[in-house]
Amino acid sequence: MRPADKAQKRKHWYQWFKVGRVTLIVVLVIGALIVVFSQEWTKLTESRTVSVETIDSQGVKTTTQVNYRTLWDLCQLIFVPALLAFVAWGLTELGRKNEMEIANRRIQEEILQSYLDKMTELIFDKALLKSGDDETRAVARTRTLTALQRLDGKRKGLVVRFLYESALINAKDHSPHSGIIELSGADLTHVDLSGANLIEVCLARTDLRDANLSGACLLGADLLLANLERAD
């Protein structure tokens, strides 16, 4: 399992650990109440009626039957509402997390689509592939580096594939400046390039920490001074 996946899994389990910790606290509190309010463990659910005798000022004796709440009644009054409140809180937290994940995915898709649209415009309207205009290339590089900083690993991989298939980051002469778009300094951490065909790609001086390169074809690739720490 890749380090990034392990970190995500640890984060997921830690969130459930916090929920479990709250549940444990609730159970311990209920257990403490049971210990405090119960004297006979074998009669926890038995109803108890106590006869109370009173004598008025005229000497008349009156017997009154008083029903005391049992521990089961106490649990119904305390444990059930607490449990329902905890379940409601848990569902609210899960719903909030799902909403945040959906919103984040939507933002990621919008960033990626906006980048692809702008790059397509540069390729066709500004003739990026044929133009030697340094200004046009600088704009393309700036947009690419900015997008990569904001995208997750999966979508970073889509950007790299797009650039490679558009012949914008090829390293045919194996120099760090051979591609039309220079990716030097690009944030490619956690990028997912598994199974990608990247023959003679130029990824020199990029940050490829925790990258997923399993099954990728990097024959003749320029990885000069690239940070491949924990890359798979």
CSV table of N, CA, C and O in Angstrom, one decimal, residues 115-116 119 123 128-130 137 140-145 148 155-188 191-193 196-206 208 213 217-224:
chain,number,residue,atom,x,y,z
A,115,TYR,N,-8.6,24.5,-16.2
A,115,TYR,CA,-7.2,24.4,-16.7
A,115,TYR,C,-7.2,23.8,-18.1
A,115,TYR,O,-6.5,24.4,-19.0
A,116,LEU,N,-7.9,22.7,-18.3
A,116,LEU,CA,-7.9,22.1,-19.6
A,116,LEU,C,-8.5,23.0,-20.7
A,116,LEU,O,-8.0,23.1,-21.8
A,119,MET,N,-5.8,25.7,-21.4
A,119,MET,CA,-4.7,25.1,-22.2
A,119,MET,C,-5.1,24.8,-23.6
A,119,MET,O,-4.3,25.0,-24.5
A,123,ILE,N,-3.3,26.1,-27.0
A,123,ILE,CA,-2.8,25.2,-28.0
A,123,ILE,C,-3.4,25.5,-29.4
A,123,ILE,O,-2.7,25.6,-30.4
A,128,LEU,N,0.3,27.2,-29.3
A,128,LEU,CA,1.4,26.9,-28.3
A,128,LEU,C,2.4,25.9,-28.8
A,128,LEU,O,3.6,26.0,-28.5
A,129,LEU,N,2.0,24.9,-29.6
A,129,LEU,CA,2.9,23.8,-30.0
A,129,LEU,C,3.9,24.3,-31.0
A,129,LEU,O,5.0,23.8,-31.1
A,130,LYS,N,3.5,25.3,-31.8
A,130,LYS,CA,4.4,25.8,-32.8
A,130,LYS,C,5.0,27.2,-32.5
A,130,LYS,O,6.1,27.5,-33.1
A,137,ARG,N,4.4,30.7,-23.6
A,137,ARG,CA,4.9,29.5,-22.9
A,137,ARG,C,4.9,29.8,-21.4
A,137,ARG,O,4.6,29.0,-20.6
A,140,ALA,N,1.4,29.5,-20.1
A,140,ALA,CA,1.1,28.1,-20.0
A,140,ALA,C,1.7,27.4,-18.8
A,140,ALA,O,1.1,26.6,-18.0
A,141,ARG,N,3.0,27.8,-18.5
A,141,ARG,CA,3.7,27.2,-17.4
A,141,ARG,C,3.1,27.7,-16.1
A,141,ARG,O,2.9,26.9,-15.1
A,142,THR,N,2.8,29.0,-16.0
A,142,THR,CA,2.2,29.5,-14.8
A,142,THR,C,0.8,28.9,-14.5
A,142,THR,O,0.6,28.5,-13.3
A,143,ARG,N,0.0,28.7,-15.5
A,143,ARG,CA,-1.3,28.1,-15.3
A,143,ARG,C,-1.1,26.6,-14.8
A,143,ARG,O,-1.9,26.1,-14.0
A,144,THR,N,-0.1,26.0,-15.4
A,144,THR,CA,0.1,24.6,-15.1
A,144,THR,C,0.6,24.4,-13.6
A,144,THR,O,0.0,23.6,-12.9
A,145,LEU,N,1.5,25.2,-13.2
A,145,LEU,CA,2.1,25.1,-11.9
A,145,LEU,C,1.0,25.5,-10.8
A,145,LEU,O,0.9,24.8,-9.8
A,148,LEU,N,-1.5,22.5,-10.6
A,148,LEU,CA,-1.0,21.4,-9.9
A,148,LEU,C,-0.9,21.6,-8.4
A,148,LEU,O,-1.1,20.6,-7.6
A,155,ARG,N,-5.9,13.9,-10.0
A,155,ARG,CA,-6.1,14.9,-11.1
A,155,ARG,C,-4.8,15.5,-11.5
A,155,ARG,O,-4.7,15.9,-12.7
A,156,LYS,N,-3.8,15.5,-10.6
A,156,LYS,CA,-2.4,15.8,-11.1
A,156,LYS,C,-2.0,14.9,-12.2
A,156,LYS,O,-1.3,15.3,-13.2
A,157,GLY,N,-2.3,13.6,-12.0
A,157,GLY,CA,-1.9,12.6,-13.0
A,157,GLY,C,-2.6,12.9,-14.3
A,157,GLY,O,-2.0,12.7,-15.4
A,158,LEU,N,-3.9,13.3,-14.3
A,158,LEU,CA,-4.6,13.6,-15.5
A,158,LEU,C,-3.9,14.8,-16.2
A,158,LEU,O,-3.9,14.9,-17.5
A,159,VAL,N,-3.5,15.8,-15.5
A,159,VAL,CA,-2.8,16.9,-16.0
A,159,VAL,C,-1.5,16.5,-16.7
A,159,VAL,O,-1.2,16.9,-17.9
A,160,VAL,N,-0.7,15.7,-16.1
A,160,VAL,CA,0.6,15.2,-16.6
A,160,VAL,C,0.3,14.4,-17.9
A,160,VAL,O,1.0,14.6,-18.9
A,161,ARG,N,-0.7,13.6,-17.9
A,161,ARG,CA,-1.0,12.8,-19.1
A,161,ARG,C,-1.5,13.7,-20.2
A,161,ARG,O,-1.1,13.5,-21.4
A,162,PHE,N,-2.3,14.7,-19.9
A,162,PHE,CA,-2.7,15.7,-20.9
A,162,PHE,C,-1.5,16.4,-21.5
A,162,PHE,O,-1.4,16.5,-22.8
A,163,LEU,N,-0.6,16.9,-20.7
A,163,LEU,CA,0.6,17.6,-21.2
A,163,LEU,C,1.4,16.7,-22.1
A,163,LEU,O,1.9,17.1,-23.1
A,164,TYR,N,1.6,15.5,-21.6
A,164,TYR,CA,2.5,14.5,-22.4
A,164,TYR,C,1.8,14.2,-23.7
A,164,TYR,O,2.5,14.2,-24.8
A,165,GLU,N,0.5,13.9,-23.7
A,165,GLU,CA,-0.2,13.5,-24.9
A,165,GLU,C,-0.3,14.7,-25.9
A,165,GLU,O,-0.5,14.5,-27.1
A,166,SER,N,-0.2,15.9,-25.3
A,166,SER,CA,-0.2,17.1,-26.2
A,166,SER,C,1.2,17.5,-26.6
A,166,SER,O,1.4,18.6,-27.2
A,167,ALA,N,2.2,16.7,-26.3
A,167,ALA,CA,3.6,16.9,-26.7
A,167,ALA,C,4.1,18.2,-26.1
A,167,ALA,O,4.9,18.9,-26.8
A,168,LEU,N,3.8,18.5,-24.9
A,168,LEU,CA,4.2,19.7,-24.3
A,168,LEU,C,5.3,19.5,-23.3
A,168,LEU,O,6.0,20.5,-22.8
A,169,ILE,N,5.5,18.3,-22.8
A,169,ILE,CA,6.6,18.0,-21.8
A,169,ILE,C,7.5,16.9,-22.3
A,169,ILE,O,8.0,16.1,-21.5
A,170,ASN,N,7.8,16.7,-23.6
A,170,ASN,CA,8.6,15.7,-24.1
A,170,ASN,C,10.1,16.1,-23.9
A,170,ASN,O,10.5,17.3,-24.0
A,171,ALA,N,10.9,15.1,-23.6
A,171,ALA,CA,12.4,15.4,-23.3
A,171,ALA,C,13.2,14.7,-24.4
A,171,ALA,O,14.0,13.8,-24.1
A,172,LYS,N,13.0,15.0,-25.6
A,172,LYS,CA,13.7,14.3,-26.7
A,172,LYS,C,15.2,14.5,-26.6
A,172,LYS,O,16.0,13.6,-27.0
A,173,ASP,N,15.6,15.6,-26.2
A,173,ASP,CA,17.1,15.8,-26.2
A,173,ASP,C,17.6,15.7,-24.8
A,173,ASP,O,18.8,16.0,-24.5
A,174,HIS,N,16.7,15.2,-23.8
A,174,HIS,CA,17.2,14.9,-22.4
A,174,HIS,C,17.8,16.1,-21.7
A,174,HIS,O,18.7,16.0,-21.0
A,175,SER,N,17.2,17.3,-22.0
A,175,SER,CA,17.7,18.5,-21.2
A,175,SER,C,16.5,19.0,-20.4
A,175,SER,O,15.4,18.8,-20.8
A,176,PRO,N,16.8,19.6,-19.3
A,176,PRO,CA,15.7,20.0,-18.4
A,176,PRO,C,14.8,21.1,-19.0
A,176,PRO,O,13.7,21.4,-18.5
A,177,HIS,N,15.2,21.7,-20.1
A,177,HIS,CA,14.4,22.8,-20.7
A,177,HIS,C,13.9,22.4,-22.1
A,177,HIS,O,13.6,23.2,-22.9
A,178,SER,N,13.9,21.1,-22.4
A,178,SER,CA,13.5,20.6,-23.7
A,178,SER,C,12.0,20.7,-24.0
A,178,SER,O,11.6,20.8,-25.1
A,179,GLY,N,11.2,20.6,-23.0
A,179,GLY,CA,9.7,20.6,-23.2
A,179,GLY,C,9.3,22.0,-23.5
A,179,GLY,O,9.9,23.0,-23.1
A,180,ILE,N,8.1,22.1,-24.2
A,180,ILE,CA,7.5,23.4,-24.4
A,180,ILE,C,7.1,24.1,-23.1
A,180,ILE,O,7.3,25.3,-22.9
A,181,ILE,N,6.6,23.2,-22.2
A,181,ILE,CA,6.3,23.7,-20.8
A,181,ILE,C,7.3,23.1,-19.9
A,181,ILE,O,7.4,21.9,-19.7
A,182,GLU,N,8.0,23.9,-19.2
A,182,GLU,CA,9.0,23.4,-18.2
A,182,GLU,C,8.3,23.2,-16.9
A,182,GLU,O,7.8,24.1,-16.3
A,183,LEU,N,8.4,22.0,-16.4
A,183,LEU,CA,7.8,21.7,-15.1
A,183,LEU,C,8.7,21.7,-13.9
A,183,LEU,O,8.4,21.3,-12.8
A,184,SER,N,9.9,22.3,-14.1
A,184,SER,CA,10.8,22.5,-13.0
A,184,SER,C,10.1,23.1,-11.8
A,184,SER,O,9.5,24.2,-11.9
A,185,GLY,N,10.2,22.5,-10.7
A,185,GLY,CA,9.6,23.0,-9.4
A,185,GLY,C,8.1,22.7,-9.3
A,185,GLY,O,7.5,23.1,-8.3
A,186,ALA,N,7.6,21.9,-10.2
A,186,ALA,CA,6.1,21.6,-10.1
A,186,ALA,C,5.8,20.7,-8.9
A,186,ALA,O,6.6,19.8,-8.6
A,187,ASP,N,4.7,21.0,-8.3
A,187,ASP,CA,4.2,20.2,-7.2
A,187,ASP,C,3.5,18.9,-7.7
A,187,ASP,O,2.3,19.0,-8.0
A,188,LEU,N,4.2,17.8,-7.8
A,188,LEU,CA,3.6,16.6,-8.2
A,188,LEU,C,3.6,15.5,-7.1
A,188,LEU,O,3.6,14.3,-7.3
A,191,VAL,N,1.1,12.4,-7.0
A,191,VAL,CA,0.6,12.2,-8.3
A,191,VAL,C,0.4,10.8,-8.6
A,191,VAL,O,1.2,9.9,-8.3
A,192,ASP,N,-0.7,10.5,-9.3
A,192,ASP,CA,-1.0,9.1,-9.7
A,192,ASP,C,-0.8,8.9,-11.2
A,192,ASP,O,-1.5,9.4,-12.0
A,193,LEU,N,0.4,8.3,-11.5
A,193,LEU,CA,0.8,8.0,-12.8
A,193,LEU,C,0.9,6.5,-13.1
A,193,LEU,O,1.6,6.1,-14.0
A,196,ALA,N,0.9,4.7,-16.7
A,196,ALA,CA,1.0,5.7,-17.7
A,196,ALA,C,2.1,5.4,-18.7
A,196,ALA,O,3.2,5.0,-18.3
A,197,ASN,N,1.9,5.8,-19.9
A,197,ASN,CA,3.0,5.6,-20.9
A,197,ASN,C,3.7,7.0,-21.1
A,197,ASN,O,3.1,7.9,-21.7
A,198,LEU,N,4.8,7.2,-20.5
A,198,LEU,CA,5.5,8.5,-20.4
A,198,LEU,C,6.9,8.4,-21.0
A,198,LEU,O,7.9,8.8,-20.4
A,199,ILE,N,7.1,7.7,-22.1
A,199,ILE,CA,8.4,7.6,-22.7
A,199,ILE,C,9.0,9.0,-23.0
A,199,ILE,O,8.3,9.8,-23.7
A,200,GLU,N,10.2,9.2,-22.6
A,200,GLU,CA,10.9,10.4,-22.8
A,200,GLU,C,10.2,11.7,-22.3
A,200,GLU,O,10.3,12.8,-22.9
A,201,VAL,N,9.5,11.5,-21.2
A,201,VAL,CA,8.8,12.6,-20.6
A,201,VAL,C,9.8,13.5,-19.8
A,201,VAL,O,10.9,12.9,-19.4
A,202,CYS,N,9.6,14.8,-19.7
A,202,CYS,CA,10.5,15.6,-19.0
A,202,CYS,C,9.9,16.0,-17.7
A,202,CYS,O,9.0,16.8,-17.6
A,203,LEU,N,10.4,15.4,-16.6
A,203,LEU,CA,9.9,15.7,-15.2
A,203,LEU,C,11.1,16.1,-14.4
A,203,LEU,O,11.1,15.9,-13.1
A,204,ALA,N,12.1,16.7,-15.0
A,204,ALA,CA,13.3,17.1,-14.3
A,204,ALA,C,13.0,18.2,-13.2
A,204,ALA,O,12.1,19.1,-13.5
A,205,ARG,N,13.6,18.1,-12.1
A,205,ARG,CA,13.5,19.0,-11.0
A,205,ARG,C,12.0,19.2,-10.4
A,205,ARG,O,11.7,20.2,-9.9
A,206,THR,N,11.2,18.2,-10.6
A,206,THR,CA,9.9,18.2,-10.1
A,206,THR,C,9.8,17.6,-8.7
A,206,THR,O,10.7,16.8,-8.3
A,208,LEU,N,8.3,14.8,-6.8
A,208,LEU,CA,7.5,13.6,-7.0
A,208,LEU,C,7.4,12.8,-5.7
A,208,LEU,O,7.3,11.5,-5.8
A,213,LEU,N,4.0,5.6,-9.3
A,213,LEU,CA,4.6,5.4,-10.6
A,213,LEU,C,4.6,3.9,-11.0
A,213,LEU,O,5.2,3.5,-11.9
A,217,CYS,N,5.6,3.5,-17.7
A,217,CYS,CA,6.7,3.4,-18.7
A,217,CYS,C,7.4,4.7,-18.7
A,217,CYS,O,6.9,5.7,-19.3
A,218,LEU,N,8.6,4.7,-18.2
A,218,LEU,CA,9.4,6.0,-18.1
A,218,LEU,C,10.7,5.8,-18.9
A,218,LEU,O,11.7,6.4,-18.6
A,219,LEU,N,10.7,5.0,-19.9
A,219,LEU,CA,11.9,4.8,-20.8
A,219,LEU,C,12.4,6.1,-21.4
A,219,LEU,O,11.6,6.8,-22.0
A,220,GLY,N,13.6,6.4,-21.1
A,220,GLY,CA,14.2,7.7,-21.6
A,220,GLY,C,13.7,8.9,-20.9
A,220,GLY,O,14.0,10.0,-21.4
A,221,ALA,N,13.0,8.8,-19.8
A,221,ALA,CA,12.4,10.0,-19.1
A,221,ALA,C,13.6,10.8,-18.5
A,221,ALA,O,14.6,10.3,-18.1
A,222,ASP,N,13.4,12.1,-18.4
A,222,ASP,CA,14.3,13.0,-17.8
A,222,ASP,C,13.8,13.3,-16.4
A,222,ASP,O,12.9,14.0,-16.2
A,223,LEU,N,14.5,12.6,-15.4
A,223,LEU,CA,14.1,12.8,-14.0
A,223,LEU,C,15.3,13.5,-13.2
A,223,LEU,O,15.4,13.3,-12.0
A,224,LEU,N,16.0,14.3,-14.0
A,224,LEU,CA,17.2,14.9,-13.4
A,224,LEU,C,16.8,15.8,-12.1
A,224,LEU,O,15.9,16.6,-12.2
